[in-house]
Amino acid sequence: MDSCGTQSDAYFGEFYGTSSACPHVAGVVGLLADIRKLSNADIRDALFSTARDIDDGSVGAPVNRKIGYGYLDAEAARNELDIPISVSATGDTTAGGGTVDLSISAVDIDQIIVDGLWTDWTVDSAQSDGSTFTNNTSSHGRSNYSWERAQISVSPSPTVNLPARYIGGIYEVTVTGTGQTGQSVQRQQSRFPDFIEPGLYISGAIESGERCKQLNVRRQVRGPQFVRIRLAPQ
């Protein structure tokens, strides 16, 4: 329809009521649902908690609690659901040559990469969270989990098998999580003093734009994080 407004003698006209509110609310719901895997209740609660009152006697009263009232604030609702991404990992102990489990927990993530694996290790993973597991350990020393959209919370647990010839020592890997907002969370390789027990260590930092904040998930305070899989000396 080629029209500049809803009235023939004006370039604009009034458009209000549920005929206006419903498509606007539905559009915002669709945008919020595209952020990550959210439930209907999550989106509804975000819209309710961030809506603003209408301070105008001609349109704001009486309050209609059946069909709703107030201003919809799409940006505030988006910020309400903007959860900072995070990733953490814990490990296990095994004698020379054996199986260890990496327990990874991540928030607002669409990909997790486990890098720095030795190419003669084998990595297995049985996940039921809808992720795609790609195992390139033998060729690139890397495996990764990916999802079509960001996940609120995931906890993959890859199993790492080390050959019997391995002796006690420090074997480092990198666990990196990425989100659709462009942020990244990385558990970076680090060197440690000689008195630390042999093991597989993971340390990390959250990187967001130009900011870099160290995390210690174990103690819930700022500072470097160390989690380990120990390979005891034979």
Tab-separated table of C-alpha atoms in Angstrom:
chain	number	residue	atom	x	y	z
A	1	MET	CA	0.000	0.000	0.000
A	2	ASP	CA	1.442	3.368	-1.048
A	3	SER	CA	0.421	5.555	1.868
A	4	CYS	CA	2.058	8.245	3.976
A	5	GLY	CA	-0.364	7.835	6.853
A	6	THR	CA	-3.620	6.390	8.093
A	7	GLN	CA	-5.654	9.422	7.032
A	8	SER	CA	-6.103	10.808	3.521
A	9	ASP	CA	-5.359	14.409	4.520
A	10	ALA	CA	-2.337	13.846	6.740
A	11	TYR	CA	1.129	12.403	6.571
A	12	PHE	CA	0.663	10.652	9.891
A	13	GLY	CA	-2.148	9.408	12.043
A	14	GLU	CA	-2.827	7.771	15.367
A	15	PHE	CA	-2.175	4.084	15.804
A	16	TYR	CA	-2.649	2.732	19.301
A	17	GLY	CA	-4.295	0.108	21.483
A	18	THR	CA	-3.672	-3.614	21.310
A	19	SER	CA	-3.523	-3.388	17.508
A	20	SER	CA	-0.316	-1.406	17.940
A	21	ALA	CA	1.013	-2.980	21.135
A	22	CYS	CA	0.790	-6.632	20.088
A	23	PRO	CA	3.022	-6.491	16.986
A	24	HIS	CA	5.537	-4.278	18.783
A	25	VAL	CA	5.769	-6.611	21.769
A	26	ALA	CA	5.925	-9.655	19.488
A	27	GLY	CA	8.786	-8.076	17.543
A	28	VAL	CA	10.781	-7.380	20.707
A	29	VAL	CA	10.140	-10.921	21.940
A	30	GLY	CA	11.534	-12.243	18.664
A	31	LEU	CA	14.674	-10.128	19.017
A	32	LEU	CA	15.232	-11.251	22.611
A	33	ALA	CA	14.673	-14.892	21.684
A	34	ASP	CA	17.498	-14.593	19.171
A	35	ILE	CA	20.046	-13.690	21.858
A	36	ARG	CA	20.405	-17.226	23.148
A	37	LYS	CA	18.312	-20.186	24.189
A	38	LEU	CA	15.723	-18.490	26.425
A	39	SER	CA	12.422	-19.746	27.770
A	40	ASN	CA	9.173	-17.837	27.280
A	41	ALA	CA	9.187	-17.114	31.012
A	42	ASP	CA	12.718	-15.649	30.836
A	43	ILE	CA	11.670	-13.189	28.140
A	44	ARG	CA	8.383	-12.310	29.822
A	45	ASP	CA	10.078	-11.617	33.155
A	46	ALA	CA	12.698	-9.414	31.483
A	47	LEU	CA	10.005	-7.359	29.738
A	48	PHE	CA	7.957	-6.999	32.921
A	49	SER	CA	10.895	-6.030	35.130
A	50	THR	CA	12.226	-3.373	32.740
A	51	ALA	CA	8.962	-1.793	31.514
A	52	ARG	CA	8.443	1.876	32.434
A	53	ASP	CA	5.303	3.559	33.731
A	54	ILE	CA	3.409	5.991	31.508
A	55	ASP	CA	3.347	9.345	33.291
A	56	ASP	CA	0.523	10.866	31.282
A	57	GLY	CA	-2.988	11.182	32.647
A	58	SER	CA	-4.563	11.158	29.195
A	59	VAL	CA	-3.205	7.731	28.306
A	60	GLY	CA	-1.848	6.243	31.511
A	61	ALA	CA	-5.042	5.849	33.519
A	62	PRO	CA	-6.861	3.793	34.453
A	63	VAL	CA	-4.326	0.979	34.854
A	64	ASN	CA	-5.422	-2.103	32.933
A	65	ARG	CA	-4.006	-5.172	34.646
A	66	LYS	CA	-5.689	-7.547	32.197
A	67	ILE	CA	-4.031	-6.506	28.943
A	68	GLY	CA	-1.037	-4.663	30.415
A	69	TYR	CA	0.142	-1.082	30.552
A	70	GLY	CA	3.309	1.021	30.424
A	71	TYR	CA	6.211	1.564	28.046
A	72	LEU	CA	8.064	-1.408	26.639
A	73	ASP	CA	11.814	-0.811	26.977
A	74	ALA	CA	13.496	-3.146	24.489
A	75	GLU	CA	17.047	-1.985	25.252
A	76	ALA	CA	16.618	-2.401	29.009
A	77	ALA	CA	15.180	-5.883	28.514
A	78	ARG	CA	18.144	-6.777	26.298
A	79	ASN	CA	20.583	-5.565	28.938
A	80	GLU	CA	18.712	-7.532	31.586
A	81	LEU	CA	19.418	-10.715	29.627
A	82	ASP	CA	23.017	-9.809	28.775
A	83	ILE	CA	24.862	-12.373	30.899
A	84	PRO	CA	28.675	-12.034	30.877
A	85	ILE	CA	30.270	-15.090	29.311
A	86	SER	CA	32.421	-17.315	31.486
A	87	VAL	CA	34.177	-20.660	31.361
A	88	SER	CA	35.878	-22.787	34.016
A	89	ALA	CA	37.443	-26.242	34.145
A	90	THR	CA	38.406	-28.819	36.756
A	91	GLY	CA	40.396	-32.009	36.395
A	92	ASP	CA	41.364	-35.408	37.759
A	93	THR	CA	44.440	-37.434	38.727
A	94	THR	CA	45.863	-40.526	37.074
A	95	ALA	CA	49.015	-42.605	37.286
A	96	GLY	CA	51.311	-42.672	34.250
A	97	GLY	CA	49.125	-43.495	31.288
A	98	GLY	CA	45.431	-43.499	32.024
A	99	THR	CA	42.089	-41.764	31.622
A	100	VAL	CA	41.208	-38.358	33.028
A	101	ASP	CA	38.025	-36.312	32.786
A	102	LEU	CA	37.933	-32.593	32.074
A	103	SER	CA	34.845	-30.948	33.556
A	104	ILE	CA	34.054	-27.697	31.757
A	105	SER	CA	31.324	-25.236	32.727
A	106	ALA	CA	30.447	-22.240	30.568
A	107	VAL	CA	27.814	-19.492	30.412
A	108	ASP	CA	26.514	-17.658	27.316
A	109	ILE	CA	28.766	-19.685	25.016
A	110	ASP	CA	28.352	-20.844	21.416
A	111	GLN	CA	31.738	-22.576	21.118
A	112	ILE	CA	34.293	-24.204	23.421
A	113	ILE	CA	37.761	-25.104	22.124
A	114	VAL	CA	40.147	-27.438	23.941
A	115	ASP	CA	43.567	-26.775	22.437
A	116	GLY	CA	47.148	-27.796	23.175
A	117	LEU	CA	46.337	-31.516	23.356
A	118	TRP	CA	49.111	-33.913	22.391
A	119	THR	CA	48.403	-35.584	19.073
A	120	ASP	CA	48.938	-39.092	20.470
A	121	TRP	CA	46.249	-38.536	23.111
A	122	THR	CA	42.703	-39.622	22.378
A	123	VAL	CA	39.682	-37.568	23.386
A	124	ASP	CA	36.142	-38.893	23.715
A	125	SER	CA	32.962	-37.013	24.516
A	126	ALA	CA	29.352	-38.107	24.903
A	127	GLN	CA	27.216	-34.978	25.153
A	128	SER	CA	23.432	-34.602	25.215
A	129	ASP	CA	23.227	-30.801	25.077
A	130	GLY	CA	22.735	-30.478	21.322
A	131	SER	CA	26.334	-29.524	20.617
A	132	THR	CA	28.463	-30.727	17.733
A	133	PHE	CA	31.747	-32.263	18.914
A	134	THR	CA	34.634	-32.022	16.452
A	135	ASN	CA	37.710	-34.058	17.339
A	136	ASN	CA	40.926	-32.984	15.597
A	137	THR	CA	43.257	-34.168	18.347
A	138	SER	CA	45.337	-36.521	16.204
A	139	SER	CA	45.882	-33.924	13.457
A	140	HIS	CA	45.884	-30.555	15.223
A	141	GLY	CA	45.865	-31.281	18.955
A	142	ARG	CA	42.447	-29.670	19.259
A	143	SER	CA	38.822	-30.556	19.887
A	144	ASN	CA	35.822	-28.272	20.094
A	145	TYR	CA	32.134	-28.069	20.922
A	146	SER	CA	29.839	-25.789	18.950
A	147	TRP	CA	26.182	-24.765	19.063
A	148	GLU	CA	24.038	-22.998	16.479
A	149	ARG	CA	23.201	-20.292	19.023
A	150	ALA	CA	24.583	-19.138	22.354
A	151	GLN	CA	23.686	-21.346	25.308
A	152	ILE	CA	22.787	-20.017	28.756
A	153	SER	CA	24.740	-22.778	30.484
A	154	VAL	CA	26.637	-25.862	29.279
A	155	SER	CA	28.848	-28.442	31.005
A	156	PRO	CA	30.711	-30.698	28.555
A	157	SER	CA	33.043	-33.355	30.001
A	158	PRO	CA	35.621	-34.653	27.515
A	159	THR	CA	37.584	-37.757	28.512
A	160	VAL	CA	41.313	-37.656	27.758
A	161	ASN	CA	43.249	-40.911	27.371
A	162	LEU	CA	47.033	-40.709	27.851
A	163	PRO	CA	49.360	-43.475	26.583
A	164	ALA	CA	51.109	-45.627	29.203
A	165	ARG	CA	54.546	-44.282	28.238
A	166	TYR	CA	53.801	-40.855	29.720
A	167	ILE	CA	55.580	-40.079	32.986
A	168	GLY	CA	54.815	-37.550	35.673
A	169	GLY	CA	55.072	-33.988	34.466
A	170	ILE	CA	53.150	-30.824	33.625
A	171	TYR	CA	50.958	-31.055	30.524
A	172	GLU	CA	49.175	-27.819	29.673
A	173	VAL	CA	46.107	-27.229	27.519
A	174	THR	CA	44.031	-24.177	26.634
A	175	VAL	CA	40.255	-24.053	27.065
A	176	THR	CA	38.598	-21.165	25.208
A	177	GLY	CA	34.928	-20.201	25.092
A	178	THR	CA	33.429	-17.727	22.621
A	179	GLY	CA	30.073	-15.973	22.587
A	180	GLN	CA	28.015	-14.443	19.809
A	181	THR	CA	28.642	-10.948	21.196
A	182	GLY	CA	32.298	-11.249	20.193
A	183	GLN	CA	33.601	-11.702	23.718
A	184	SER	CA	36.037	-14.480	24.498
A	185	VAL	CA	36.991	-16.309	27.654
A	186	GLN	CA	40.255	-18.164	27.649
A	187	ARG	CA	42.118	-20.450	29.987
A	188	GLN	CA	45.643	-19.718	28.843
A	189	GLN	CA	48.811	-21.780	29.072
A	190	SER	CA	51.148	-20.717	31.863
A	191	ARG	CA	54.462	-21.739	33.428
A	192	PHE	CA	54.601	-22.575	37.115
A	193	PRO	CA	57.288	-22.841	39.848
A	194	ASP	CA	59.094	-26.163	40.206
A	195	PHE	CA	57.510	-26.933	43.569
A	196	ILE	CA	54.011	-27.254	42.082
A	197	GLU	CA	53.008	-30.887	41.680
A	198	PRO	CA	53.153	-32.442	38.194
A	199	GLY	CA	49.838	-32.161	36.414
A	200	LEU	CA	47.685	-30.646	33.695
A	201	TYR	CA	47.097	-27.026	34.626
A	202	ILE	CA	44.627	-24.520	33.237
A	203	SER	CA	44.776	-20.808	34.040
A	204	GLY	CA	42.724	-18.026	32.610
A	205	ALA	CA	41.339	-14.549	32.112
A	206	ILE	CA	38.189	-12.965	30.719
A	207	GLU	CA	38.860	-10.658	27.811
A	208	SER	CA	36.205	-8.122	26.797
A	209	GLY	CA	37.265	-5.405	24.398
A	210	GLU	CA	40.275	-3.677	25.926
A	211	ARG	CA	39.576	-4.953	29.436
A	212	CYS	CA	41.213	-8.048	30.865
A	213	LYS	CA	40.103	-9.313	34.272
A	214	GLN	CA	41.715	-12.283	35.984
A	215	LEU	CA	39.425	-14.851	37.567
A	216	ASN	CA	39.813	-17.372	40.343
A	217	VAL	CA	36.714	-19.514	40.036
A	218	ARG	CA	37.780	-21.853	42.825
A	219	ARG	CA	37.862	-19.074	45.430
A	220	GLN	CA	35.430	-16.658	43.788
A	221	VAL	CA	37.928	-13.779	44.054
A	222	ARG	CA	40.129	-11.988	41.572
A	223	GLY	CA	43.451	-13.591	40.811
A	224	PRO	CA	44.846	-16.377	38.617
A	225	GLN	CA	42.947	-19.658	38.453
A	226	PHE	CA	44.727	-22.994	38.577
A	227	VAL	CA	42.920	-26.292	38.065
A	228	ARG	CA	44.768	-29.495	37.374
A	229	ILE	CA	44.854	-33.012	36.079
A	230	ARG	CA	47.820	-34.630	37.770
A	231	LEU	CA	49.861	-37.363	36.162
A	232	ALA	CA	51.684	-38.964	39.083
A	233	PRO	CA	55.329	-40.052	38.631
A	234	GLN	CA	55.793	-43.741	37.890
